[in-house]
mmCIF file of C-alpha atoms in Angstrom:
data_model
loop_
_atom_site.group_PDB
_atom_site.id
_atom_site.type_symbol
_atom_site.label_atom_id
_atom_site.label_comp_id
_atom_site.label_asym_id
_atom_site.label_seq_id
_atom_site.Cartn_x
_atom_site.Cartn_y
_atom_site.Cartn_z
ATOM 1 C CA MET A 108 15.642 -2.338 5.561
ATOM 2 C CA LYS A 109 13.565 -3.954 7.981
ATOM 3 C CA THR A 110 12.847 -7.589 7.862
ATOM 4 C CA LEU A 111 8.992 -8.719 7.668
ATOM 5 C CA GLY A 112 8.269 -11.174 10.185
ATOM 6 C CA ARG A 113 10.089 -14.440 10.174
ATOM 7 C CA SER A 114 10.793 -14.120 6.418
ATOM 8 C CA GLY A 115 14.042 -12.902 5.913
ATOM 9 C CA VAL A 116 12.765 -10.336 3.240
ATOM 10 C CA GLY A 117 13.671 -6.677 3.712
ATOM 11 C CA VAL A 118 11.718 -3.707 2.617
ATOM 12 C CA THR A 119 12.897 -0.082 3.076
ATOM 13 C CA GLU A 120 11.382 2.647 5.576
ATOM 14 C CA LEU A 121 9.694 4.433 2.237
ATOM 15 C CA GLY A 122 8.180 1.857 -0.529
ATOM 16 C CA PHE A 123 6.703 2.647 -3.837
ATOM 17 C CA GLY A 124 2.988 2.024 -4.597
ATOM 18 C CA ALA A 125 2.203 1.470 -8.154
ATOM 19 C CA ALA A 126 -1.631 1.855 -8.515
ATOM 20 C CA SER A 127 -0.811 5.356 -10.380
ATOM 21 C CA LEU A 128 1.125 3.241 -12.951
ATOM 22 C CA GLY A 129 -2.085 2.039 -13.783
ATOM 23 C CA ASN A 130 -3.682 4.989 -14.669
ATOM 24 C CA LEU A 131 -5.619 5.636 -11.581
ATOM 25 C CA TYR A 132 -8.208 8.289 -11.879
ATOM 26 C CA ARG A 133 -5.982 9.831 -14.626
ATOM 27 C CA ALA A 134 -3.736 8.450 -17.462
ATOM 28 C CA ILE A 135 -0.326 9.167 -17.543
ATOM 29 C CA SER A 136 2.312 8.271 -19.976
ATOM 30 C CA ASP A 137 5.121 5.291 -20.011
ATOM 31 C CA GLY A 138 7.656 8.165 -19.415
ATOM 32 C CA GLU A 139 5.665 9.617 -16.797
ATOM 33 C CA ALA A 140 5.564 6.051 -15.190
ATOM 34 C CA ALA A 141 9.040 5.379 -15.449
ATOM 35 C CA ALA A 142 10.340 9.191 -13.934
ATOM 36 C CA ALA A 143 8.269 8.395 -10.852
ATOM 37 C CA VAL A 144 9.907 4.682 -10.706
ATOM 38 C CA SER A 145 13.270 5.762 -11.366
ATOM 39 C CA ALA A 146 12.761 8.894 -8.907
ATOM 40 C CA ALA A 147 12.084 6.508 -6.075
ATOM 41 C CA TRP A 148 15.203 4.759 -6.938
ATOM 42 C CA ASP A 149 17.301 7.536 -6.865
ATOM 43 C CA ARG A 150 16.224 8.224 -3.125
ATOM 44 C CA GLY A 151 17.041 4.929 -2.051
ATOM 45 C CA VAL A 152 13.802 3.696 -2.204
ATOM 46 C CA ARG A 153 14.001 -0.485 -2.677
ATOM 47 C CA TYR A 154 10.621 -1.715 -1.907
ATOM 48 C CA PHE A 155 8.080 -1.487 -4.723
ATOM 49 C CA ASP A 156 4.407 -3.183 -4.380
ATOM 50 C CA THR A 157 1.904 -3.482 -7.681
ATOM 51 C CA ALA A 158 -0.743 -5.968 -8.617
ATOM 52 C CA PRO A 159 -2.900 -7.120 -11.376
ATOM 53 C CA HIS A 160 -5.786 -4.759 -10.235
ATOM 54 C CA TYR A 161 -3.911 -1.974 -10.952
ATOM 55 C CA GLY A 162 -4.533 -0.985 -14.654
ATOM 56 C CA LEU A 163 -5.679 -4.471 -15.666
ATOM 57 C CA GLY A 164 -1.638 -5.335 -15.676
ATOM 58 C CA LEU A 165 -0.705 -2.079 -16.826
ATOM 59 C CA SER A 166 1.036 -1.236 -13.745
ATOM 60 C CA GLU A 167 3.068 -4.470 -13.389
ATOM 61 C CA ARG A 168 4.033 -3.872 -16.954
ATOM 62 C CA ARG A 169 5.301 -0.718 -16.583
ATOM 63 C CA MET A 170 7.211 -1.683 -13.462
ATOM 64 C CA GLY A 171 8.955 -4.243 -14.824
ATOM 65 C CA THR A 172 10.232 -2.432 -17.545
ATOM 66 C CA VAL A 173 11.904 -0.064 -15.170
ATOM 67 C CA LEU A 174 12.944 -2.768 -13.071
ATOM 68 C CA ARG A 175 14.443 -5.131 -14.922
ATOM 69 C CA ASP A 176 17.322 -2.301 -15.740
ATOM 70 C CA HIS A 177 18.326 -3.066 -12.016
ATOM 71 C CA PRO A 178 20.279 -5.849 -10.184
ATOM 72 C CA ARG A 179 17.383 -8.320 -9.071
ATOM 73 C CA ALA A 180 19.293 -8.704 -5.521
ATOM 74 C CA GLU A 181 18.900 -4.839 -4.830
ATOM 75 C CA PHE A 182 15.265 -4.695 -4.405
ATOM 76 C CA THR A 183 12.245 -6.146 -3.098
ATOM 77 C CA LEU A 184 9.177 -6.671 -4.944
ATOM 78 C CA SER A 185 5.208 -7.557 -4.032
ATOM 79 C CA THR A 186 2.314 -8.358 -6.104
ATOM 80 C CA LYS A 187 -1.088 -9.318 -4.941
ATOM 81 C CA VAL A 188 -3.075 -12.395 -6.097
ATOM 82 C CA GLY A 189 -6.789 -13.279 -5.686
ATOM 83 C CA ARG A 190 -7.949 -11.248 -8.916
ATOM 84 C CA LEU A 191 -7.451 -13.015 -12.269
ATOM 85 C CA LEU A 192 -7.422 -11.122 -15.339
ATOM 86 C CA VAL A 193 -9.545 -12.541 -18.100
ATOM 87 C CA PRO A 194 -10.678 -11.299 -21.413
ATOM 88 C CA ASN A 195 -13.872 -9.079 -21.572
ATOM 89 C CA PRO A 196 -15.504 -9.635 -25.096
ATOM 90 C CA GLY A 197 -16.644 -6.215 -26.217
ATOM 91 C CA GLY A 198 -14.826 -4.346 -23.765
ATOM 92 C CA GLU A 199 -11.784 -3.010 -26.175
ATOM 93 C CA ASN A 200 -13.846 0.035 -27.039
ATOM 94 C CA GLN A 201 -14.767 0.836 -23.308
ATOM 95 C CA ARG A 202 -12.556 2.385 -20.160
ATOM 96 C CA ASP A 203 -12.142 0.773 -16.892
ATOM 97 C CA LEU A 204 -13.367 3.688 -15.492
ATOM 98 C CA ASP A 205 -15.589 2.358 -12.961
ATOM 99 C CA ASN A 206 -13.017 0.511 -11.202
ATOM 100 C CA GLY A 207 -11.061 3.846 -10.951
ATOM 101 C CA PHE A 208 -8.306 3.103 -13.977
ATOM 102 C CA ASP A 209 -8.586 5.033 -17.259
ATOM 103 C CA VAL A 210 -7.669 1.997 -19.167
ATOM 104 C CA PRO A 211 -9.052 -0.105 -22.037
ATOM 105 C CA ALA A 212 -11.331 -2.521 -20.516
ATOM 106 C CA GLY A 213 -10.740 -5.827 -22.624
ATOM 107 C CA LEU A 214 -10.090 -7.285 -19.692
ATOM 108 C CA ARG A 215 -11.680 -8.019 -16.652
ATOM 109 C CA ARG A 216 -11.381 -9.034 -12.876
ATOM 110 C CA HIS A 217 -12.316 -12.401 -12.165
ATOM 111 C CA TRP A 218 -12.221 -13.349 -8.122
ATOM 112 C CA ASP A 219 -9.958 -16.594 -7.679
ATOM 113 C CA PHE A 220 -8.525 -17.523 -4.274
ATOM 114 C CA SER A 221 -8.189 -21.073 -5.019
ATOM 115 C CA ALA A 222 -4.764 -22.899 -5.123
ATOM 116 C CA ASP A 223 -5.056 -23.080 -8.711
ATOM 117 C CA GLY A 224 -6.319 -19.640 -9.302
ATOM 118 C CA ILE A 225 -3.082 -18.335 -6.861
ATOM 119 C CA ARG A 226 -0.525 -20.389 -8.963
ATOM 120 C CA ARG A 227 -1.770 -18.796 -12.028
ATOM 121 C CA SER A 228 -1.960 -15.351 -10.914
ATOM 122 C CA LEU A 229 1.255 -15.498 -9.830
ATOM 123 C CA ALA A 230 2.837 -17.092 -13.078
ATOM 124 C CA GLU A 231 0.955 -14.354 -15.157
ATOM 125 C CA SER A 232 2.457 -11.416 -13.130
ATOM 126 C CA MET A 233 5.637 -12.575 -13.400
ATOM 127 C CA GLU A 234 5.118 -12.698 -17.311
ATOM 128 C CA ARG A 235 3.819 -9.331 -17.400
ATOM 129 C CA LEU A 236 6.803 -7.957 -14.991
ATOM 130 C CA GLY A 237 9.283 -9.788 -16.962
ATOM 131 C CA LEU A 238 10.922 -11.356 -13.556
ATOM 132 C CA ASP A 239 11.390 -15.080 -12.784
ATOM 133 C CA ARG A 240 10.721 -13.780 -9.145
ATOM 134 C CA ILE A 241 8.291 -12.298 -6.785
ATOM 135 C CA ASP A 242 9.716 -11.481 -3.218
ATOM 136 C CA ILE A 243 6.509 -10.850 -1.411
ATOM 137 C CA VAL A 244 2.742 -12.216 -2.455
ATOM 138 C CA LEU A 245 -0.253 -10.511 -0.818
ATOM 139 C CA MET A 246 -3.972 -11.909 -1.326
ATOM 140 C CA HIS A 247 -5.556 -8.605 -2.230
ATOM 141 C CA ASP A 248 -8.830 -7.321 -0.611
ATOM 142 C CA PRO A 249 -10.156 -11.142 0.013
ATOM 143 C CA GLU A 250 -13.206 -9.193 2.003
ATOM 144 C CA GLU A 251 -14.519 -8.063 -1.462
ATOM 145 C CA SER A 252 -14.899 -11.191 -2.796
ATOM 146 C CA ASP A 253 -17.671 -13.761 -2.723
ATOM 147 C CA GLN A 254 -14.794 -16.264 -1.110
ATOM 148 C CA PRO A 255 -13.213 -14.671 1.873
ATOM 149 C CA GLU A 256 -13.156 -17.676 3.717
ATOM 150 C CA THR A 257 -11.512 -19.551 0.650
ATOM 151 C CA ALA A 258 -8.842 -17.018 0.867
ATOM 152 C CA LEU A 259 -8.127 -17.852 4.629
ATOM 153 C CA THR A 260 -8.018 -21.322 4.023
ATOM 154 C CA GLU A 261 -6.940 -22.638 0.440
ATOM 155 C CA GLY A 262 -5.595 -19.580 -0.527
ATOM 156 C CA TYR A 263 -3.079 -19.289 2.360
ATOM 157 C CA ALA A 264 -2.424 -22.712 2.026
ATOM 158 C CA ALA A 265 -1.378 -22.116 -1.250
ATOM 159 C CA LEU A 266 0.893 -19.306 -0.185
ATOM 160 C CA HIS A 267 2.255 -21.139 2.588
ATOM 161 C CA GLU A 268 3.536 -23.891 0.610
ATOM 162 C CA LEU A 269 5.215 -21.930 -2.200
ATOM 163 C CA ARG A 270 6.971 -20.046 0.772
ATOM 164 C CA ALA A 271 8.374 -23.455 2.112
ATOM 165 C CA GLN A 272 9.461 -23.985 -1.336
ATOM 166 C CA GLY A 273 11.403 -21.207 -1.824
ATOM 167 C CA VAL A 274 9.335 -19.899 -4.719
ATOM 168 C CA ILE A 275 8.384 -16.882 -2.990
ATOM 169 C CA GLY A 276 9.821 -15.133 0.338
ATOM 170 C CA ALA A 277 6.887 -13.860 2.045
ATOM 171 C CA VAL A 278 3.220 -14.177 2.755
ATOM 172 C CA GLY A 279 0.672 -11.540 3.676
ATOM 173 C CA VAL A 280 -2.733 -10.064 2.764
ATOM 174 C CA GLY A 281 -3.931 -6.555 2.003
ATOM 175 C CA SER A 282 -7.130 -4.809 3.002
ATOM 176 C CA LYS A 283 -8.679 -1.712 4.328
ATOM 177 C CA GLN A 284 -10.741 -3.869 6.694
ATOM 178 C CA VAL A 285 -9.263 -4.447 9.983
ATOM 179 C CA GLU A 286 -11.323 -7.418 11.161
ATOM 180 C CA ILE A 287 -10.470 -9.713 8.207
ATOM 181 C CA LEU A 288 -7.002 -8.599 8.885
ATOM 182 C CA ARG A 289 -6.907 -9.636 12.347
ATOM 183 C CA ARG A 290 -8.441 -13.057 11.542
ATOM 184 C CA PHE A 291 -5.255 -13.815 9.029
ATOM 185 C CA VAL A 292 -2.901 -12.659 11.746
ATOM 186 C CA THR A 293 -4.457 -14.762 14.270
ATOM 187 C CA GLU A 294 -5.378 -17.685 12.440
ATOM 188 C CA THR A 295 -2.325 -18.304 10.140
ATOM 189 C CA GLU A 296 1.154 -17.693 10.068
ATOM 190 C CA LEU A 297 1.406 -14.454 8.156
ATOM 191 C CA ASP A 298 4.698 -12.583 7.154
ATOM 192 C CA THR A 299 3.089 -9.393 6.671
ATOM 193 C CA ILE A 300 -0.547 -7.406 6.311
ATOM 194 C CA MET A 301 -0.747 -4.278 3.959
ATOM 195 C CA LEU A 302 -3.216 -2.331 5.796
ATOM 196 C CA ALA A 303 -4.872 0.398 3.816
ATOM 197 C CA GLY A 304 -6.141 3.884 5.203
ATOM 198 C CA ARG A 305 -6.675 1.858 8.604
ATOM 199 C CA TYR A 306 -3.502 3.552 10.455
ATOM 200 C CA THR A 307 -3.044 7.622 9.609
ATOM 201 C CA LEU A 308 -2.971 10.770 11.162
ATOM 202 C CA LEU A 309 -6.641 11.303 10.794
ATOM 203 C CA GLU A 310 -7.788 7.841 12.208
ATOM 204 C CA GLN A 311 -6.101 5.150 13.976
ATOM 205 C CA PRO A 312 -8.801 2.276 14.329
ATOM 206 C CA ALA A 313 -6.161 -0.655 13.875
ATOM 207 C CA LEU A 314 -4.818 0.486 17.480
ATOM 208 C CA ASP A 315 -7.645 -1.503 18.954
ATOM 209 C CA GLU A 316 -7.013 -4.958 18.174
ATOM 210 C CA LEU A 317 -5.093 -5.224 15.126
ATOM 211 C CA LEU A 318 -1.813 -4.094 15.783
ATOM 212 C CA PRO A 319 -1.527 -5.353 19.089
ATOM 213 C CA ALA A 320 -2.265 -8.747 17.488
ATOM 214 C CA CYS A 321 0.529 -8.055 14.904
ATOM 215 C CA GLU A 322 3.052 -7.590 17.851
ATOM 216 C CA LYS A 323 1.813 -10.533 19.654
ATOM 217 C CA HIS A 324 2.402 -12.845 16.461
ATOM 218 C CA GLY A 325 5.152 -11.288 14.889
ATOM 219 C CA VAL A 326 3.543 -10.018 11.824
ATOM 220 C CA SER A 327 4.955 -6.672 10.265
ATOM 221 C CA VAL A 328 2.706 -4.088 8.667
ATOM 222 C CA LEU A 329 3.099 -2.119 5.287
ATOM 223 C CA ASN A 330 1.122 0.863 5.737
ATOM 224 C CA VAL A 331 -0.467 2.120 2.795
ATOM 225 C CA GLY A 332 -3.332 4.833 1.886
ATOM 226 C CA VAL A 333 -1.488 6.691 4.707
ATOM 227 C CA PHE A 334 -2.766 10.030 3.147
ATOM 228 C CA ASN A 335 -6.473 8.805 3.337
ATOM 229 C CA SER A 336 -6.703 8.919 -0.784
ATOM 230 C CA GLY A 337 -5.246 12.456 -0.782
ATOM 231 C CA LEU A 338 -7.323 14.389 2.034
ATOM 232 C CA LEU A 339 -3.854 14.631 3.871
ATOM 233 C CA ALA A 340 -1.556 15.020 0.945
ATOM 234 C CA LYS A 341 -1.692 18.714 0.831
ATOM 235 C CA ASP A 342 -0.614 21.271 3.305
ATOM 236 C CA TRP A 343 -4.502 22.688 3.718
ATOM 237 C CA PRO A 344 -7.093 19.882 2.785
ATOM 238 C CA GLU A 345 -10.196 21.117 0.451
ATOM 239 C CA ASP A 346 -13.517 21.072 0.397
ATOM 240 C CA ASP A 347 -13.534 18.753 -2.902
ATOM 241 C CA GLY A 348 -10.778 16.736 -1.283
ATOM 242 C CA HIS A 349 -10.711 12.786 -1.600
ATOM 243 C CA TYR A 350 -11.544 10.162 1.093
ATOM 244 C CA GLU A 351 -11.765 6.412 0.639
ATOM 245 C CA TYR A 352 -11.779 7.003 -3.112
ATOM 246 C CA GLY A 353 -14.906 9.058 -3.111
ATOM 247 C CA SER A 354 -15.613 12.753 -1.897
ATOM 248 C CA ALA A 355 -14.223 13.615 1.598
ATOM 249 C CA PRO A 356 -17.394 14.238 4.322
ATOM 250 C CA PRO A 357 -16.888 17.592 5.718
ATOM 251 C CA LYS A 358 -16.748 16.299 9.026
ATOM 252 C CA LEU A 359 -13.357 14.686 7.982
ATOM 253 C CA VAL A 360 -12.294 17.722 5.997
ATOM 254 C CA GLU A 361 -12.824 19.993 9.041
ATOM 255 C CA ARG A 362 -10.773 17.543 11.415
ATOM 256 C CA ALA A 363 -8.016 17.547 8.624
ATOM 257 C CA ARG A 364 -8.098 20.987 8.712
ATOM 258 C CA GLN A 365 -7.540 20.974 12.490
ATOM 259 C CA ILE A 366 -4.627 19.071 12.567
ATOM 260 C CA ALA A 367 -3.186 21.051 9.203
ATOM 261 C CA SER A 368 -3.651 24.045 11.644
ATOM 262 C CA LEU A 369 -1.257 22.536 14.275
ATOM 263 C CA CYS A 370 1.159 21.699 11.865
ATOM 264 C CA ARG A 371 1.259 25.073 10.601
ATOM 265 C CA ARG A 372 1.749 26.506 14.014
ATOM 266 C CA TYR A 373 4.811 24.227 14.528
ATOM 267 C CA GLY A 374 6.562 25.203 11.582
ATOM 268 C CA THR A 375 5.807 21.866 9.754
ATOM 269 C CA SER A 376 3.529 20.630 7.259
ATOM 270 C CA LEU A 377 0.458 18.455 7.123
ATOM 271 C CA PRO A 378 2.145 15.772 4.659
ATOM 272 C CA HIS A 379 5.214 15.804 6.714
ATOM 273 C CA ALA A 380 3.298 14.962 9.874
ATOM 274 C CA ALA A 381 1.143 12.232 8.375
ATOM 275 C CA LEU A 382 3.900 10.662 6.370
ATOM 276 C CA VAL A 383 6.348 10.310 9.574
ATOM 277 C CA PHE A 384 3.345 9.489 12.021
ATOM 278 C CA ALA A 385 2.646 6.339 9.696
ATOM 279 C CA GLY A 386 5.675 4.712 10.070
ATOM 280 C CA ALA A 387 6.158 5.545 13.928
ATOM 281 C CA HIS A 388 4.333 2.340 15.418
ATOM 282 C CA PRO A 389 7.009 -0.472 15.726
ATOM 283 C CA THR A 390 5.084 -2.861 13.595
ATOM 284 C CA VAL A 391 5.416 -0.886 10.560
ATOM 285 C CA ALA A 392 8.209 -2.046 8.203
ATOM 286 C CA SER A 393 7.314 0.139 5.793
ATOM 287 C CA VAL A 394 5.326 3.224 4.420
ATOM 288 C CA VAL A 395 4.034 2.743 1.113
ATOM 289 C CA VAL A 396 3.021 5.749 -0.942
ATOM 290 C CA GLY A 397 1.939 6.124 -4.461
ATOM 291 C CA ALA A 398 3.195 8.647 -7.084
ATOM 292 C CA GLY A 399 2.072 9.103 -10.780
ATOM 293 C CA LYS A 400 5.146 11.772 -11.067
ATOM 294 C CA ALA A 401 8.607 11.947 -10.277
ATOM 295 C CA ALA A 402 8.015 15.333 -8.282
ATOM 296 C CA HIS A 403 5.416 13.669 -6.085
ATOM 297 C CA MET A 404 7.765 10.831 -5.364
ATOM 298 C CA LEU A 405 10.896 13.107 -4.554
ATOM 299 C CA ARG A 406 8.829 15.253 -1.997
ATOM 300 C CA ASN A 407 7.580 12.180 -0.508
ATOM 301 C CA ALA A 408 11.275 11.054 -0.307
ATOM 302 C CA ASP A 409 12.168 14.438 1.261
ATOM 303 C CA LEU A 410 9.609 14.476 3.612
ATOM 304 C CA MET A 411 10.226 10.999 5.119
ATOM 305 C CA ALA A 412 14.158 11.824 5.404
ATOM 306 C CA ALA A 413 13.561 15.282 7.243
ATOM 307 C CA PRO A 414 13.413 15.548 11.145
ATOM 308 C CA PRO A 415 10.435 14.703 12.803
ATOM 309 C CA PRO A 416 8.117 17.620 13.876
ATOM 310 C CA PRO A 417 8.563 19.004 17.263
ATOM 311 C CA ALA A 418 7.198 16.832 20.299
ATOM 312 C CA GLY A 419 4.812 19.646 21.062
ATOM 313 C CA LEU A 420 2.673 19.018 18.236
ATOM 314 C CA TRP A 421 1.867 15.448 18.889
ATOM 315 C CA ALA A 422 0.997 16.750 22.777
ATOM 316 C CA ASP A 423 -1.148 19.276 21.232
ATOM 317 C CA LEU A 424 -3.095 17.061 18.828
ATOM 318 C CA VAL A 425 -3.628 14.760 21.475
ATOM 319 C CA ALA A 426 -4.922 17.184 23.942
ATOM 320 C CA GLN A 427 -7.257 18.403 21.518
ATOM 321 C CA GLY A 428 -8.695 15.291 20.890
ATOM 322 C CA LEU A 429 -7.075 14.890 17.404
ATOM 323 C CA LEU A 430 -4.930 11.926 17.971
ATOM 324 C CA ARG A 431 -5.149 8.820 20.141
ATOM 325 C CA PRO A 432 -2.851 9.062 23.347
ATOM 326 C CA ASP A 433 -1.888 5.398 22.790
ATOM 327 C CA ALA A 434 -0.489 6.212 19.408
ATOM 328 C CA PRO A 435 3.296 5.903 19.062
ATOM 329 C CA VAL A 436 4.855 9.124 17.635
ATOM 330 C CA PRO A 437 7.903 10.046 15.770
ATOM 331 C CA THR A 438 10.882 10.939 17.923
ATOM 332 C CA SER A 439 14.443 12.662 16.856
#
């Protein structure tokens, strides 16, 4: 395990992201959800990430059902704060599809990064999980809320206090926006950030300022969205592939295909190269991948454990302008 910042909280090289357990894009059964988590456990994954946002609490409930069968000292768990779940009168007969989750919309999300809101969110998450401790708490997408400055000041202060009291082990923020993450890294004393889709084989904007700031301030990175919403998840990117939870622009599909072609030339696959690249930067403590099916999790674990692609692949990607020359690459 790698330790997050100065926290003492450890995470495995491969982590399990639980958005799919909240019926992201499609409904899965409780059995499928449990099988996916169990598959991760069987392959040595001991870091699990969830959030109230994922399926309006469904992901947390499903995650807790499986993890409660394992000794609490043997795994690391993170959840998120900033979105309280409150009643949504009249929503019981509707679905939460506008937010991407195929679940009843009897609840709705309410932004709240206040100290009271964060403590309430954390208590409600522990109740849904059925666990008395959460190791890592991440402020979730503060830039999407109407109160990003509250997250940076009052929200962080509340989590800092909970960490000092030993209630939680590590404090962080999760976002796909590089600038808000950079501000948290430089203006607070975070242990970790969860970086979504901004340091991948397809694009590496986090190399400009964010990752150097993480190195300078001793902040660890939980790298998520490393397949760019699925565009890099298949051996050959499809025309109707997803990117940023929407349709992938043709220009990006073509770029991904150029990378895939080089992967084939070197006897590896696009998903393999994408996964191991995402963990090669020295600030990255864990590469967190989602899976709604056990088979998908097993594949990801196998890819992460396999020897990295030949060095020539990375050199050719750089030479063809498909990879930044300052990006660290995996070595055997």
